[in-house]
Amino acid sequence: MGSGTANDKATPPAALSAPGPALCDYTRGELDLAHQALGDPDLHEGVHQARKAIRRARAVLAMGDGLLGPGAGLVDRELRTLNDGLSNLRDAHALVEVLDRLLRRERRDEARVVLRRAREAAIVTRARIADAATRSDPGLQSRRAMLEVLRATLVALDWLRPTPAGLRMAVADSDLRSHEARLRACQGGDDDDWHRWRRRARRASHQRRALEAVGVPVSGESPHFDKRTTHRLGEAQDLSMLLDHCRADSPFSKEDRDALRDRARPALHRARRRIARRVTGRGDACPAG
């Protein structure tokens, strides 16, 4: 059973009163997707899709925190470790994607020259990181094997304990955490605060998706994290990532680092002010960090 398939058929009445087994199938399906993605000939796209599937699986485990038994924490820690271990690959490719998006929007010739040089440097770095990863783990086979182990372990968890009411409470708790993170970010938060809001809102969204897939009705998305806000947060994240790569260990030359910082800092400041104005009605916070 793969992700997003549970809504294709009518949900059995038993699933509505005891949704745990269906959630187990859903979570195993996400790990199947991650396993398949890591075998994609397009290494970078495969890693991207695998990390998303792992995040969706971890969101389900978070809903069952304290109910699924001690093994749930072990599975979650291993999934987190696996995802963290793939982050260098993902970040290296994401930087190239960010520079591609900036190049598409940039019209000034002088700025485009800098962006093209930066993109060339990012491509070299991406190739080096990918080569190191595939040398140490050909075909990412050790990661795929770990996913198989964790998928098998899922069935041993106590999936009969979660109830619809308890799962809805878990989503409500995720919403509250997202709301608190949003307030911190939009009231002068730093980069970590903004990243925390994005992660927490994304987790709440994943949890809603999972419950809807197994037929458990749940309230709609937060009005403070609609598609438009999601898009703007993504744009701000692009700029934040670019700034992260303009430090001393940057793949870019010092001259290009300076030029990129001069561009990205005020743009990030403006982007965060627009987000804050949209979700709070105020625009007097959100420094670029």
PDB file of N, CA, C and O in Angstrom, residues 19-48:
ATOM      1  N   PRO A  19      -8.025   3.238  13.620  1.00  0.00           N
ATOM      2  CA  PRO A  19      -7.293   3.583  12.392  1.00  0.00           C
ATOM      3  C   PRO A  19      -5.831   3.161  12.402  1.00  0.00           C
ATOM      4  O   PRO A  19      -5.157   3.285  11.377  1.00  0.00           O
ATOM      5  N   GLY A  20      -5.344   2.645  13.526  1.00  0.00           N
ATOM      6  CA  GLY A  20      -3.930   2.336  13.623  1.00  0.00           C
ATOM      7  C   GLY A  20      -3.399   1.402  12.553  1.00  0.00           C
ATOM      8  O   GLY A  20      -2.371   1.706  11.925  1.00  0.00           O
ATOM      9  N   PRO A  21      -4.032   0.242  12.311  1.00  0.00           N
ATOM     10  CA  PRO A  21      -3.513  -0.652  11.269  1.00  0.00           C
ATOM     11  C   PRO A  21      -3.420   0.001   9.895  1.00  0.00           C
ATOM     12  O   PRO A  21      -2.459  -0.228   9.150  1.00  0.00           O
ATOM     13  N   ALA A  22      -4.413   0.837   9.557  1.00  0.00           N
ATOM     14  CA  ALA A  22      -4.356   1.537   8.270  1.00  0.00           C
ATOM     15  C   ALA A  22      -3.203   2.544   8.261  1.00  0.00           C
ATOM     16  O   ALA A  22      -2.525   2.723   7.234  1.00  0.00           O
ATOM     17  N   LEU A  23      -2.971   3.186   9.401  1.00  0.00           N
ATOM     18  CA  LEU A  23      -1.836   4.114   9.481  1.00  0.00           C
ATOM     19  C   LEU A  23      -0.513   3.366   9.372  1.00  0.00           C
ATOM     20  O   LEU A  23       0.455   3.887   8.801  1.00  0.00           O
ATOM     21  N   CYS A  24      -0.464   2.169   9.922  1.00  0.00           N
ATOM     22  CA  CYS A  24       0.743   1.355   9.778  1.00  0.00           C
ATOM     23  C   CYS A  24       1.008   1.074   8.303  1.00  0.00           C
ATOM     24  O   CYS A  24       2.135   1.232   7.820  1.00  0.00           O
ATOM     25  N   ASP A  25      -0.040   0.667   7.573  1.00  0.00           N
ATOM     26  CA  ASP A  25       0.115   0.420   6.139  1.00  0.00           C
ATOM     27  C   ASP A  25       0.554   1.681   5.409  1.00  0.00           C
ATOM     28  O   ASP A  25       1.397   1.638   4.504  1.00  0.00           O
ATOM     29  N   TYR A  26      -0.057   2.800   5.780  1.00  0.00           N
ATOM     30  CA  TYR A  26       0.297   4.078   5.161  1.00  0.00           C
ATOM     31  C   TYR A  26       1.784   4.382   5.383  1.00  0.00           C
ATOM     32  O   TYR A  26       2.505   4.775   4.449  1.00  0.00           O
ATOM     33  N   THR A  27       2.248   4.200   6.609  1.00  0.00           N
ATOM     34  CA  THR A  27       3.637   4.517   6.942  1.00  0.00           C
ATOM     35  C   THR A  27       4.596   3.575   6.238  1.00  0.00           C
ATOM     36  O   THR A  27       5.656   3.998   5.737  1.00  0.00           O
ATOM     37  N   ARG A  28       4.248   2.296   6.179  1.00  0.00           N
ATOM     38  CA  ARG A  28       5.085   1.349   5.442  1.00  0.00           C
ATOM     39  C   ARG A  28       5.131   1.730   3.965  1.00  0.00           C
ATOM     40  O   ARG A  28       6.172   1.589   3.303  1.00  0.00           O
ATOM     41  N   GLY A  29       3.993   2.220   3.447  1.00  0.00           N
ATOM     42  CA  GLY A  29       3.975   2.663   2.060  1.00  0.00           C
ATOM     43  C   GLY A  29       4.923   3.825   1.814  1.00  0.00           C
ATOM     44  O   GLY A  29       5.573   3.897   0.765  1.00  0.00           O
ATOM     45  N   GLU A  30       5.009   4.739   2.777  1.00  0.00           N
ATOM     46  CA  GLU A  30       5.943   5.856   2.636  1.00  0.00           C
ATOM     47  C   GLU A  30       7.391   5.362   2.610  1.00  0.00           C
ATOM     48  O   GLU A  30       8.216   5.862   1.836  1.00  0.00           O
ATOM     49  N   LEU A  31       7.695   4.369   3.433  1.00  0.00           N
ATOM     50  CA  LEU A  31       9.056   3.827   3.423  1.00  0.00           C
ATOM     51  C   LEU A  31       9.322   3.058   2.132  1.00  0.00           C
ATOM     52  O   LEU A  31      10.462   3.029   1.644  1.00  0.00           O
ATOM     53  N   ASP A  32       8.283   2.447   1.566  1.00  0.00           N
ATOM     54  CA  ASP A  32       8.436   1.826   0.242  1.00  0.00           C
ATOM     55  C   ASP A  32       8.802   2.886  -0.798  1.00  0.00           C
ATOM     56  O   ASP A  32       9.667   2.668  -1.655  1.00  0.00           O
ATOM     57  N   LEU A  33       8.102   4.027  -0.724  1.00  0.00           N
ATOM     58  CA  LEU A  33       8.391   5.111  -1.666  1.00  0.00           C
ATOM     59  C   LEU A  33       9.826   5.610  -1.491  1.00  0.00           C
ATOM     60  O   LEU A  33      10.520   5.889  -2.480  1.00  0.00           O
ATOM     61  N   ALA A  34      10.264   5.749  -0.251  1.00  0.00           N
ATOM     62  CA  ALA A  34      11.631   6.207   0.007  1.00  0.00           C
ATOM     63  C   ALA A  34      12.646   5.197  -0.533  1.00  0.00           C
ATOM     64  O   ALA A  34      13.655   5.580  -1.149  1.00  0.00           O
ATOM     65  N   HIS A  35      12.379   3.914  -0.309  1.00  0.00           N
ATOM     66  CA  HIS A  35      13.275   2.860  -0.793  1.00  0.00           C
ATOM     67  C   HIS A  35      13.373   2.898  -2.314  1.00  0.00           C
ATOM     68  O   HIS A  35      14.468   2.820  -2.893  1.00  0.00           O
ATOM     69  N   GLN A  36      12.225   3.030  -2.966  1.00  0.00           N
ATOM     70  CA  GLN A  36      12.203   3.092  -4.424  1.00  0.00           C
ATOM     71  C   GLN A  36      12.932   4.339  -4.926  1.00  0.00           C
ATOM     72  O   GLN A  36      13.695   4.288  -5.904  1.00  0.00           O
ATOM     73  N   ALA A  37      12.717   5.459  -4.269  1.00  0.00           N
ATOM     74  CA  ALA A  37      13.324   6.721  -4.710  1.00  0.00           C
ATOM     75  C   ALA A  37      14.843   6.662  -4.634  1.00  0.00           C
ATOM     76  O   ALA A  37      15.535   7.199  -5.510  1.00  0.00           O
ATOM     77  N   LEU A  38      15.370   6.022  -3.607  1.00  0.00           N
ATOM     78  CA  LEU A  38      16.834   5.958  -3.469  1.00  0.00           C
ATOM     79  C   LEU A  38      17.474   5.083  -4.542  1.00  0.00           C
ATOM     80  O   LEU A  38      18.696   5.097  -4.690  1.00  0.00           O
ATOM     81  N   GLY A  39      16.668   4.340  -5.269  1.00  0.00           N
ATOM     82  CA  GLY A  39      17.178   3.575  -6.405  1.00  0.00           C
ATOM     83  C   GLY A  39      16.998   4.292  -7.734  1.00  0.00           C
ATOM     84  O   GLY A  39      17.321   3.733  -8.791  1.00  0.00           O
ATOM     85  N   ASP A  40      16.501   5.527  -7.692  1.00  0.00           N
ATOM     86  CA  ASP A  40      16.269   6.307  -8.916  1.00  0.00           C
ATOM     87  C   ASP A  40      17.604   6.599  -9.603  1.00  0.00           C
ATOM     88  O   ASP A  40      18.568   7.005  -8.944  1.00  0.00           O
ATOM     89  N   PRO A  41      17.684   6.393 -10.924  1.00  0.00           N
ATOM     90  CA  PRO A  41      18.922   6.747 -11.634  1.00  0.00           C
ATOM     91  C   PRO A  41      19.303   8.217 -11.471  1.00  0.00           C
ATOM     92  O   PRO A  41      20.485   8.564 -11.538  1.00  0.00           O
ATOM     93  N   ASP A  42      18.298   9.073 -11.298  1.00  0.00           N
ATOM     94  CA  ASP A  42      18.567  10.487 -11.012  1.00  0.00           C
ATOM     95  C   ASP A  42      18.803  10.595  -9.502  1.00  0.00           C
ATOM     96  O   ASP A  42      17.857  10.715  -8.721  1.00  0.00           O
ATOM     97  N   LEU A  43      20.051  10.541  -9.108  1.00  0.00           N
ATOM     98  CA  LEU A  43      20.404  10.490  -7.692  1.00  0.00           C
ATOM     99  C   LEU A  43      19.772  11.628  -6.909  1.00  0.00           C
ATOM    100  O   LEU A  43      19.172  11.407  -5.841  1.00  0.00           O
ATOM    101  N   HIS A  44      19.882  12.839  -7.409  1.00  0.00           N
ATOM    102  CA  HIS A  44      19.444  13.997  -6.637  1.00  0.00           C
ATOM    103  C   HIS A  44      17.927  14.067  -6.510  1.00  0.00           C
ATOM    104  O   HIS A  44      17.405  14.380  -5.436  1.00  0.00           O
ATOM    105  N   GLU A  45      17.215  13.756  -7.579  1.00  0.00           N
ATOM    106  CA  GLU A  45      15.753  13.735  -7.484  1.00  0.00           C
ATOM    107  C   GLU A  45      15.303  12.598  -6.566  1.00  0.00           C
ATOM    108  O   GLU A  45      14.359  12.750  -5.786  1.00  0.00           O
ATOM    109  N   GLY A  46      15.992  11.464  -6.659  1.00  0.00           N
ATOM    110  CA  GLY A  46      15.649  10.346  -5.789  1.00  0.00           C
ATOM    111  C   GLY A  46      15.840  10.674  -4.321  1.00  0.00           C
ATOM    112  O   GLY A  46      14.981  10.352  -3.481  1.00  0.00           O
ATOM    113  N   VAL A  47      16.938  11.318  -4.000  1.00  0.00           N
ATOM    114  CA  VAL A  47      17.186  11.712  -2.606  1.00  0.00           C
ATOM    115  C   VAL A  47      16.122  12.697  -2.137  1.00  0.00           C
ATOM    116  O   VAL A  47      15.613  12.604  -1.014  1.00  0.00           O
ATOM    117  N   HIS A  48      15.763  13.639  -2.997  1.00  0.00           N
ATOM    118  CA  HIS A  48      14.740  14.627  -2.635  1.00  0.00           C
ATOM    119  C   HIS A  48      13.416  13.939  -2.312  1.00  0.00           C
ATOM    120  O   HIS A  48      12.787  14.216  -1.275  1.00  0.00           O
TER     121      HIS A  48
END
